[in-house]
Coordinates of C-alpha atoms in Angstrom, one line a residue:
Chain A
M16 CA 10.6 12.8 40.9
A17 CA 11.5 16.5 41.2
A18 CA 11.5 16.7 37.5
V19 CA 8.1 15.3 37.2
G20 CA 6.8 17.8 39.9
D21 CA 8.4 20.6 38.0
L22 CA 6.7 19.8 34.8
Q23 CA 3.5 19.3 36.7
F24 CA 4.0 22.8 38.2
E25 CA 4.2 24.3 34.7
E26 CA 1.1 22.6 33.4
F27 CA -1.6 22.3 36.0
G28 CA -1.8 25.8 37.4
N29 CA -3.9 25.5 40.5
A30 CA -2.5 22.2 41.6
A31 CA 1.0 23.8 41.3
A32 CA 1.1 24.8 45.0
T33 CA 0.3 21.2 46.4
A34 CA 2.3 19.8 43.6
A35 CA 5.4 21.6 44.7
E36 CA 5.0 20.5 48.2
N37 CA 4.5 16.7 47.6
P38 CA 4.9 15.7 44.0
G39 CA 4.2 11.9 44.5
A40 CA 1.0 12.4 46.3
T41 CA -0.3 15.0 43.8
T42 CA 0.6 12.5 40.9
I43 CA -1.6 9.9 42.5
S44 CA -4.4 12.2 43.3
I45 CA -4.8 13.7 39.9
E46 CA -5.1 10.2 38.3
G47 CA -8.6 8.8 38.4
P48 CA -9.3 5.2 39.7
G49 CA -9.2 3.3 36.4
E50 CA -6.2 4.9 34.7
S51 CA -4.0 2.8 32.6
P52 CA 0.0 3.2 33.0
A53 CA 0.1 4.9 29.6
H54 CA -1.5 8.2 31.4
Q55 CA 1.2 8.3 34.0
A56 CA 3.8 7.9 31.3
G57 CA 2.2 10.7 29.4
L58 CA 2.3 13.3 32.2
P59 CA 6.0 14.2 32.1
R60 CA 5.9 14.6 28.4
G61 CA 2.9 17.0 28.4
S62 CA 2.7 18.4 24.9
G63 CA -0.6 19.7 23.8
G64 CA -3.7 21.1 25.6
E65 CA -5.9 18.6 24.1
E66 CA -3.9 15.8 26.0
D67 CA -4.1 17.8 29.1
D68 CA -7.9 18.0 29.1
E69 CA -8.0 14.3 28.3
L70 CA -5.9 13.3 31.3
L71 CA -7.6 15.5 33.5
G72 CA -11.0 14.7 32.4
N73 CA -10.3 11.0 31.9
D74 CA -13.6 10.3 30.5
D75 CA -14.0 7.4 28.1
S76 CA -11.1 5.2 27.6
D77 CA -12.2 4.4 24.1
K78 CA -11.1 7.9 23.1
T79 CA -7.6 7.5 24.7
E80 CA -7.1 3.9 23.2
L81 CA -8.0 5.1 19.8
L82 CA -5.4 8.0 20.1
A83 CA -3.1 5.5 21.5
G84 CA -1.6 7.8 24.2
Q85 CA 0.7 10.6 23.8
K86 CA 1.4 11.8 20.2
K87 CA -1.8 12.6 18.4
S88 CA -2.6 16.1 19.1
S89 CA -3.8 17.4 15.9
P90 CA -7.6 17.5 15.1
F91 CA -8.7 14.8 12.7
W92 CA -9.4 17.1 9.8
T93 CA -5.8 18.3 9.4
F94 CA -3.2 16.6 7.3
E95 CA -0.8 16.2 10.3
Y96 CA -3.3 14.0 11.9
Y97 CA -2.9 11.4 9.3
Q98 CA 0.8 11.9 9.1
T99 CA 1.0 10.5 12.5
F100 CA 0.0 7.2 11.1
F101 CA 2.9 7.0 8.6
D102 CA 5.5 7.8 11.3
V103 CA 7.8 4.8 10.6
D104 CA 11.2 4.4 9.3
T105 CA 12.3 1.8 6.9
Y106 CA 14.0 -0.4 9.5
Q107 CA 10.8 -0.3 11.7
V108 CA 8.7 -1.6 8.8
F109 CA 11.2 -4.3 8.0
D110 CA 11.3 -5.3 11.7
R111 CA 7.5 -5.6 11.8
I112 CA 7.5 -7.7 8.7
K113 CA 10.0 -9.9 10.2
G114 CA 8.0 -10.2 13.4
S115 CA 5.0 -11.3 11.6
L116 CA 7.1 -14.1 9.8
L117 CA 8.6 -15.5 12.9
P118 CA 5.9 -16.0 15.5
I119 CA 7.8 -16.6 18.7
P120 CA 5.6 -18.1 21.5
G121 CA 5.4 -15.6 24.5
K122 CA 6.3 -12.7 22.3
N123 CA 3.2 -10.5 21.4
F124 CA 3.7 -8.9 18.2
V125 CA 1.6 -5.7 19.3
R126 CA 3.7 -5.2 22.4
L127 CA 6.9 -5.9 20.8
Y128 CA 6.8 -4.1 17.6
I129 CA 3.7 -1.8 17.5
R130 CA 2.8 -0.7 21.0
S131 CA 4.1 2.8 20.8
N132 CA 3.4 3.4 17.1
P133 CA 0.9 1.7 14.9
D134 CA 1.3 2.7 11.3
L135 CA -0.9 2.4 8.3
Y136 CA 2.0 2.2 5.7
G137 CA 2.4 -1.4 6.3
P138 CA -1.1 -2.7 6.0
F139 CA -2.0 -0.5 3.0
W140 CA 0.9 -1.5 0.8
I141 CA 1.1 -5.1 2.0
C142 CA -2.5 -5.5 0.8
A143 CA -1.8 -3.8 -2.4
T144 CA 1.1 -5.9 -3.3
L145 CA -1.0 -9.0 -2.1
V146 CA -3.8 -8.0 -4.6
F147 CA -1.3 -7.8 -7.6
A148 CA 0.6 -10.9 -6.6
I149 CA -2.6 -13.0 -6.3
A150 CA -3.9 -11.6 -9.6
I151 CA -0.7 -11.9 -11.5
S152 CA 0.3 -15.5 -10.2
G153 CA -3.2 -16.7 -11.0
N154 CA -2.8 -15.4 -14.5
L155 CA 0.5 -16.9 -15.0
S156 CA -0.5 -20.2 -13.5
N157 CA -3.4 -20.5 -16.0
F158 CA -1.1 -19.5 -18.7
L159 CA 1.5 -22.2 -17.8
I160 CA -1.3 -24.9 -17.4
H161 CA -2.4 -24.3 -21.1
L162 CA 1.0 -23.9 -22.5
G163 CA 1.5 -25.6 -25.8
E164 CA -2.2 -26.0 -26.6
K165 CA -2.7 -24.5 -29.8
T166 CA -6.1 -23.5 -29.3
Y167 CA -5.6 -21.7 -26.1
H168 CA -5.8 -17.8 -26.2
Y169 CA -4.3 -16.1 -23.5
V170 CA -6.5 -13.4 -21.8
P171 CA -5.0 -11.3 -18.9
E172 CA -8.2 -11.3 -16.9
F173 CA -8.1 -7.9 -15.6
R174 CA -11.4 -8.1 -13.6
K175 CA -9.6 -10.3 -11.3
V176 CA -7.6 -7.4 -9.9
S177 CA -10.8 -5.3 -8.8
I178 CA -12.4 -8.4 -7.2
A179 CA -9.2 -9.3 -5.4
A180 CA -8.8 -5.8 -4.2
T181 CA -12.2 -5.4 -3.0
I182 CA -12.0 -8.7 -1.0
I183 CA -8.5 -8.2 0.4
Y184 CA -9.3 -4.6 1.5
A185 CA -12.7 -5.4 3.0
Y186 CA -10.9 -8.1 5.1
A187 CA -8.2 -6.0 6.2
W188 CA -10.6 -3.4 7.6
L189 CA -13.8 -4.8 8.3
V190 CA -12.6 -7.9 10.2
P191 CA -10.4 -5.7 12.6
L192 CA -13.4 -3.3 13.0
A193 CA -15.7 -6.2 14.0
L194 CA -13.0 -7.8 16.3
W195 CA -12.3 -4.4 18.0
G196 CA -15.9 -4.0 18.6
F197 CA -16.2 -7.4 20.0
L198 CA -13.2 -6.8 22.4
M199 CA -14.7 -3.6 23.4
W200 CA -17.9 -5.1 24.4
R201 CA -16.3 -8.0 26.3
N202 CA -14.0 -5.3 28.1
S203 CA -17.1 -3.8 29.4
K204 CA -18.2 -7.0 31.0
V205 CA -14.8 -8.6 32.0
M206 CA -12.0 -6.5 33.1
N207 CA -9.1 -7.4 30.7
I208 CA -5.6 -6.5 31.4
V209 CA -4.6 -6.2 27.8
S210 CA -6.7 -4.1 25.3
Y211 CA -5.9 -3.0 21.8
S212 CA -6.8 0.1 19.9
F213 CA -8.5 -0.3 16.5
L214 CA -5.3 0.9 14.7
E215 CA -3.2 -1.6 16.5
I216 CA -5.5 -4.5 15.3
V217 CA -5.5 -3.2 11.8
C218 CA -1.8 -3.3 12.1
V219 CA -1.5 -6.7 13.2
Y220 CA -3.8 -8.0 10.5
G221 CA -2.2 -6.0 7.8
Y222 CA 1.3 -7.3 8.6
S223 CA 0.1 -10.9 9.1
L224 CA -1.1 -10.9 5.6
F225 CA 2.6 -10.5 4.5
I226 CA 3.3 -14.2 4.3
Y227 CA 0.7 -14.7 1.5
I228 CA 2.7 -12.7 -0.8
P229 CA 5.5 -15.2 -1.4
T230 CA 2.9 -17.9 -1.1
A231 CA 0.9 -16.4 -4.0
V232 CA 4.0 -16.2 -6.1
L233 CA 5.0 -19.9 -5.4
W234 CA 1.5 -21.0 -6.2
I235 CA 2.4 -20.7 -9.9
I236 CA 4.0 -24.1 -9.4
P237 CA 1.3 -26.4 -10.8
Q238 CA 1.5 -29.4 -8.3
K239 CA -1.4 -29.7 -6.2
A240 CA 0.5 -31.1 -3.3
V241 CA 3.0 -28.2 -3.2
R242 CA 0.4 -25.7 -3.3
W243 CA -1.5 -27.3 -0.4
I244 CA 1.7 -27.5 1.8
L245 CA 2.5 -23.8 1.1
V246 CA -1.1 -22.8 2.1
M247 CA -0.6 -24.8 5.3
I248 CA 2.8 -23.3 6.1
A249 CA 1.3 -19.7 5.5
L250 CA -1.7 -20.3 7.4
G251 CA 0.2 -21.8 10.2
V252 CA 2.6 -18.8 10.4
S253 CA 0.1 -15.9 10.1
G254 CA -2.5 -17.8 12.1
S255 CA -0.3 -18.4 15.0
V256 CA 0.8 -14.6 15.0
L257 CA -3.0 -13.7 15.1
A258 CA -3.8 -16.2 17.8
M259 CA -0.8 -15.3 20.1
T260 CA -1.6 -11.6 19.6
F261 CA -5.2 -12.0 20.7
W262 CA -5.0 -14.7 23.3
P263 CA -3.9 -12.2 26.1
A264 CA -6.8 -10.0 25.2
V265 CA -9.5 -12.7 25.8
R266 CA -7.6 -14.8 28.3
E267 CA -9.4 -13.6 31.5
D268 CA -12.6 -14.0 29.7
N269 CA -15.0 -17.1 29.9
R270 CA -13.1 -19.9 28.6
R271 CA -15.6 -20.8 25.9
I272 CA -15.8 -17.4 24.6
A273 CA -12.0 -16.9 24.6
L274 CA -11.6 -20.1 22.5
A275 CA -14.5 -19.3 20.1
T276 CA -12.8 -15.9 19.5
I277 CA -9.6 -17.3 18.7
V278 CA -11.0 -20.0 16.6
T279 CA -13.2 -17.6 14.7
I280 CA -10.2 -15.4 13.9
V281 CA -8.2 -18.3 12.6
L282 CA -11.1 -19.6 10.6
L283 CA -11.9 -16.3 8.9
H284 CA -8.1 -16.2 7.9
T285 CA -8.2 -19.7 6.5
L286 CA -11.3 -18.8 4.6
L287 CA -9.5 -15.8 3.1
S288 CA -6.4 -17.4 2.0
V289 CA -7.8 -20.7 0.7
G290 CA -10.6 -18.7 -1.0
C291 CA -8.5 -16.2 -2.8
L292 CA -5.8 -18.5 -3.9
V293 CA -8.2 -21.2 -5.1
W294 CA -10.4 -18.7 -6.9
S295 CA -7.7 -17.0 -8.6
H296 CA -6.1 -20.2 -9.9
S297 CA -9.2 -22.1 -10.9
C298 CA -9.2 -22.4 -14.6
D299 CA -9.1 -26.1 -15.4
L300 CA -12.3 -26.3 -17.4
P301 CA -12.2 -26.3 -21.3
V302 CA -14.6 -23.4 -21.4
C303 CA -11.9 -21.3 -19.9
L304 CA -10.0 -21.7 -23.2
R305 CA -12.0 -19.0 -25.0
Y306 CA -13.7 -16.9 -22.3
K307 CA -12.6 -15.4 -19.0
C308 CA -13.1 -17.4 -16.0
Chain B
M16 CA 1.7 25.7 -15.3
A17 CA 5.0 27.3 -14.3
K18 CA 6.7 29.0 -17.2
A19 CA 9.5 31.4 -17.6
A20 CA 8.5 34.9 -19.0
E21 CA 9.6 35.1 -22.5
S22 CA 10.7 38.5 -23.9
S23 CA 8.6 39.4 -26.8
G24 CA 10.2 42.6 -28.1
E25 CA 13.5 41.4 -29.0
P26 CA 14.6 42.6 -32.5
G27 CA 15.3 39.8 -35.0
T28 CA 13.1 37.2 -33.1
T29 CA 9.5 36.5 -33.2
S30 CA 7.9 35.3 -29.9
P31 CA 6.7 31.6 -30.2
R32 CA 3.2 31.0 -29.9
P33 CA 2.0 29.5 -26.7
L34 CA 1.4 26.2 -28.2
M35 CA 4.8 26.0 -29.4
R36 CA 6.2 26.9 -26.1
D37 CA 4.4 24.4 -24.3
L38 CA 5.3 21.6 -26.8
K39 CA 8.9 22.7 -26.4
A40 CA 8.7 22.6 -22.7
V41 CA 7.2 19.0 -22.8
G42 CA 9.8 18.0 -25.3
K43 CA 12.6 19.2 -23.0
K44 CA 11.0 17.2 -20.1
F45 CA 11.0 14.1 -22.2
M46 CA 14.7 14.6 -22.9
H47 CA 15.3 14.9 -19.2
V48 CA 13.4 11.6 -18.6
L49 CA 15.4 9.8 -21.2
Y50 CA 18.8 11.0 -20.0
P51 CA 18.2 11.3 -16.1
R52 CA 20.4 13.5 -14.2
K53 CA 19.9 15.2 -11.1
S54 CA 18.3 18.2 -12.4
N55 CA 15.5 20.3 -11.1
T56 CA 13.7 21.1 -14.3
L57 CA 11.0 18.6 -14.0
L58 CA 10.2 19.6 -10.5
R59 CA 10.5 23.4 -11.0
D60 CA 8.4 23.7 -14.1
W61 CA 5.9 21.0 -13.7
D62 CA 3.2 20.5 -16.1
L63 CA 0.5 17.8 -16.6
W64 CA 0.3 17.9 -20.4
G65 CA 3.1 15.4 -20.9
P66 CA 1.6 12.8 -18.4
L67 CA -1.6 13.4 -20.1
I68 CA -0.3 12.6 -23.5
L69 CA 1.6 9.6 -22.4
C70 CA -1.4 8.1 -20.6
V71 CA -3.8 8.5 -23.6
T72 CA -1.2 7.1 -25.9
L73 CA -0.6 4.1 -23.6
A74 CA -4.2 3.6 -23.1
L75 CA -5.0 3.6 -26.9
M76 CA -2.2 1.2 -27.6
L77 CA -3.4 -1.2 -25.1
Q78 CA -6.7 -1.5 -26.8
R79 CA -7.5 -4.4 -29.0
S80 CA -8.5 -4.1 -32.5
S81 CA -11.2 -6.8 -32.3
V82 CA -14.9 -6.4 -31.9
D83 CA -15.3 -8.6 -28.7
S84 CA -12.4 -7.0 -26.9
E85 CA -14.7 -6.7 -23.9
K86 CA -15.1 -10.4 -23.5
D87 CA -11.2 -10.9 -23.6
G88 CA -10.7 -9.5 -20.1
G89 CA -7.9 -7.0 -21.2
P90 CA -7.9 -3.5 -19.8
Q91 CA -10.2 -1.1 -21.2
F92 CA -9.2 2.5 -21.9
A93 CA -10.7 3.7 -18.8
E94 CA -9.1 1.0 -16.7
V95 CA -5.7 2.1 -17.9
F96 CA -6.5 5.6 -17.2
V97 CA -7.9 5.0 -13.8
I98 CA -4.9 2.9 -12.9
V99 CA -2.3 5.3 -14.0
W100 CA -3.8 8.4 -12.4
F101 CA -5.1 6.7 -9.3
G102 CA -1.7 4.9 -8.9
A103 CA 0.1 8.3 -9.1
V104 CA -2.2 10.0 -6.8
T105 CA -1.8 7.2 -4.1
I106 CA 2.0 7.4 -4.3
T107 CA 2.0 11.1 -4.1
L108 CA -0.1 10.9 -1.0
N109 CA 2.1 8.2 0.4
S110 CA 5.2 10.2 0.0
K111 CA 3.5 13.3 1.5
L112 CA 2.3 11.3 4.4
L113 CA 5.7 9.9 5.0
G114 CA 7.0 13.5 5.4
G115 CA 8.4 14.2 1.9
N116 CA 8.6 17.8 0.9
I117 CA 7.6 17.6 -2.7
S118 CA 4.4 19.2 -3.9
F119 CA 1.4 17.3 -4.9
F120 CA 1.6 18.3 -8.6
Q121 CA 5.3 18.1 -8.9
S122 CA 5.1 14.4 -7.9
L123 CA 2.3 13.8 -10.5
C124 CA 4.4 15.3 -13.1
V125 CA 7.6 13.3 -12.4
L126 CA 5.6 10.0 -12.1
G127 CA 3.6 10.9 -15.3
Y128 CA 6.7 11.7 -17.3
C129 CA 8.5 8.5 -16.2
I130 CA 6.0 6.6 -17.9
L131 CA 7.8 7.6 -21.3
P132 CA 10.2 4.6 -21.2
L133 CA 7.2 2.4 -20.8
T134 CA 5.2 3.9 -23.6
V135 CA 8.4 3.3 -25.9
A136 CA 8.3 -0.3 -24.7
M137 CA 4.6 -0.5 -25.8
L138 CA 5.3 0.8 -29.1
V139 CA 8.2 -1.6 -29.7
C140 CA 6.1 -4.5 -28.4
R141 CA 3.3 -3.7 -30.9
L142 CA 5.8 -3.7 -33.6
V143 CA 7.3 -6.8 -32.6
L144 CA 3.9 -8.4 -32.4
L145 CA 3.5 -7.7 -36.1
A146 CA 6.0 -10.6 -36.7
E147 CA 5.5 -14.1 -36.1
Q148 CA 4.4 -15.2 -32.7
G149 CA 6.7 -17.7 -30.7
P150 CA 9.0 -17.9 -27.9
I151 CA 11.6 -15.6 -29.6
N152 CA 9.0 -13.1 -30.0
F153 CA 8.1 -13.3 -26.3
M154 CA 11.8 -13.2 -25.1
V155 CA 12.5 -9.9 -27.2
R156 CA 9.4 -8.4 -25.6
L157 CA 10.3 -9.5 -22.2
F158 CA 13.8 -8.0 -22.6
V159 CA 12.6 -4.7 -23.9
V160 CA 9.9 -4.5 -21.2
I161 CA 12.4 -5.3 -18.3
V162 CA 14.9 -2.6 -19.8
M163 CA 12.4 0.1 -20.1
F164 CA 10.9 -0.7 -16.5
T165 CA 14.4 -0.4 -15.1
W166 CA 14.8 2.8 -17.0
S167 CA 11.5 4.2 -15.6
I168 CA 12.6 3.3 -12.0
V169 CA 16.0 4.9 -12.3
A170 CA 14.5 8.0 -13.9
S171 CA 11.8 8.5 -11.2
T172 CA 14.2 7.7 -8.3
A173 CA 16.7 10.2 -9.6
F174 CA 14.0 12.8 -9.1
L175 CA 11.9 11.8 -6.1
A176 CA 14.6 10.3 -3.9
D177 CA 16.0 13.6 -2.8
S178 CA 12.7 15.0 -1.5
Q179 CA 12.2 12.1 1.2
P180 CA 13.6 12.0 4.6
P181 CA 16.8 9.9 4.6
N182 CA 15.5 7.1 6.6
R183 CA 12.4 6.6 4.7
K184 CA 13.6 6.6 1.2
A185 CA 13.0 2.9 0.6
L186 CA 9.5 3.2 2.1
A187 CA 8.7 6.0 -0.6
I188 CA 10.3 4.3 -3.5
Y189 CA 8.6 0.9 -3.0
P190 CA 5.3 2.1 -4.3
V191 CA 6.7 3.6 -7.3
F192 CA 8.4 0.2 -8.1
L193 CA 4.9 -1.5 -7.6
F194 CA 3.4 1.0 -10.0
Y195 CA 5.7 0.6 -12.8
F196 CA 5.7 -3.1 -12.4
V197 CA 1.9 -3.3 -12.8
I198 CA 2.1 -1.2 -16.0
S199 CA 4.9 -3.2 -17.3
W200 CA 2.8 -6.4 -16.7
M201 CA 0.0 -5.0 -18.6
I202 CA 2.3 -4.1 -21.5
L203 CA 4.0 -7.5 -21.5
T204 CA 0.7 -9.5 -21.4
F205 CA -0.7 -7.5 -24.3
T206 CA -1.8 -9.8 -27.1
P207 CA -3.7 -8.5 -30.1
Q208 CA -6.7 -10.6 -31.4

């Protein structure tokens, strides 16, 4: 505790006298009533002046949640601000991908892998890979279906890439935005213990889409039964990651609203996966032989 | 563009015109790409002429000769252009955000020049497609594209890997892999009318 008191002595000028006398009491008195534990953890670190203003002023929890605590001290128009979203190492990205593939009940993806450090690298490049995987595998499966037919003329169907990209990136950004807005609104009515920042939600959604990459590749197999089993497996894995992540955030709420939220999340996910895969592989009609689908 | 100063007053030599000088610089970088060694030439004297030439060549070769090429769903000239440049810019931004210490244009230069093996593959594929179509034709093209794809990746990794922080090299190289994979796919699936 003496170390905490010393740091506070350096940073908070006028409070220094009382801080030196009884550090513990000062710690409590400086904190406002609604503070989350993140702020107390942030005090000993005490880096930029902006954070100090934030902690002392402790106005809107939205801002602190968006900034996710201690590390973002650059203004948003500098390059360094965006670099903080890419502050991950290779093994961290692999760990997060592994966590999205193996949902363990009771282990929250966000708390376990992301809490300290949401990144934008994973969501962005997983979505990019998924776009190309869906487009290429759709292309390949159409080609294989019509293999051997002399009248079939292979077309690369380049338009599908742009449409797939729009759909997937829109899903990966707009649905987290809507969910985050919804959770913030519920937070103002019901005090929830767990709340996520916008970036953390984007991160969860991004990493949960990873399972669809091998699924899209395996959809080249032309058997209907195999395809639907693969979709069920992928939906099960990523749906359960999402459900287990967001259940703690709505648990304290009205039972019906909580269940409706989780069901909506899973439903939207189903819509995306089934929709994208079926759309990109749907070329069974004879008319597709000469023109793009 | 960064260039070394040439001595113009030397007896017995005529100073080369700027165009020849630029062409020589571009040619020298082509050689560096074809025989990748850990050298700094590509990075130090970056220029964007080479990538531009390669990109235009590739986009032109990916065009079809038929009238209704629009309905075929193949990439238009503008689409290839956009993919190459947009992809290169995205990869550069990604590597800078991850903390790499390479400059924006140096990275664009390297990525653009390393398309050279794939442009060669496109040329070979177009020649092979003049022959009779069939599975053997396809296997030959597949083999050529795979070899050139690997060559591109090795060349660009040789130049780019050193500028990344050591524990993030894979994160910076993966987008390069995806980029050349997509270009290779466009080359492999090219079928003339």
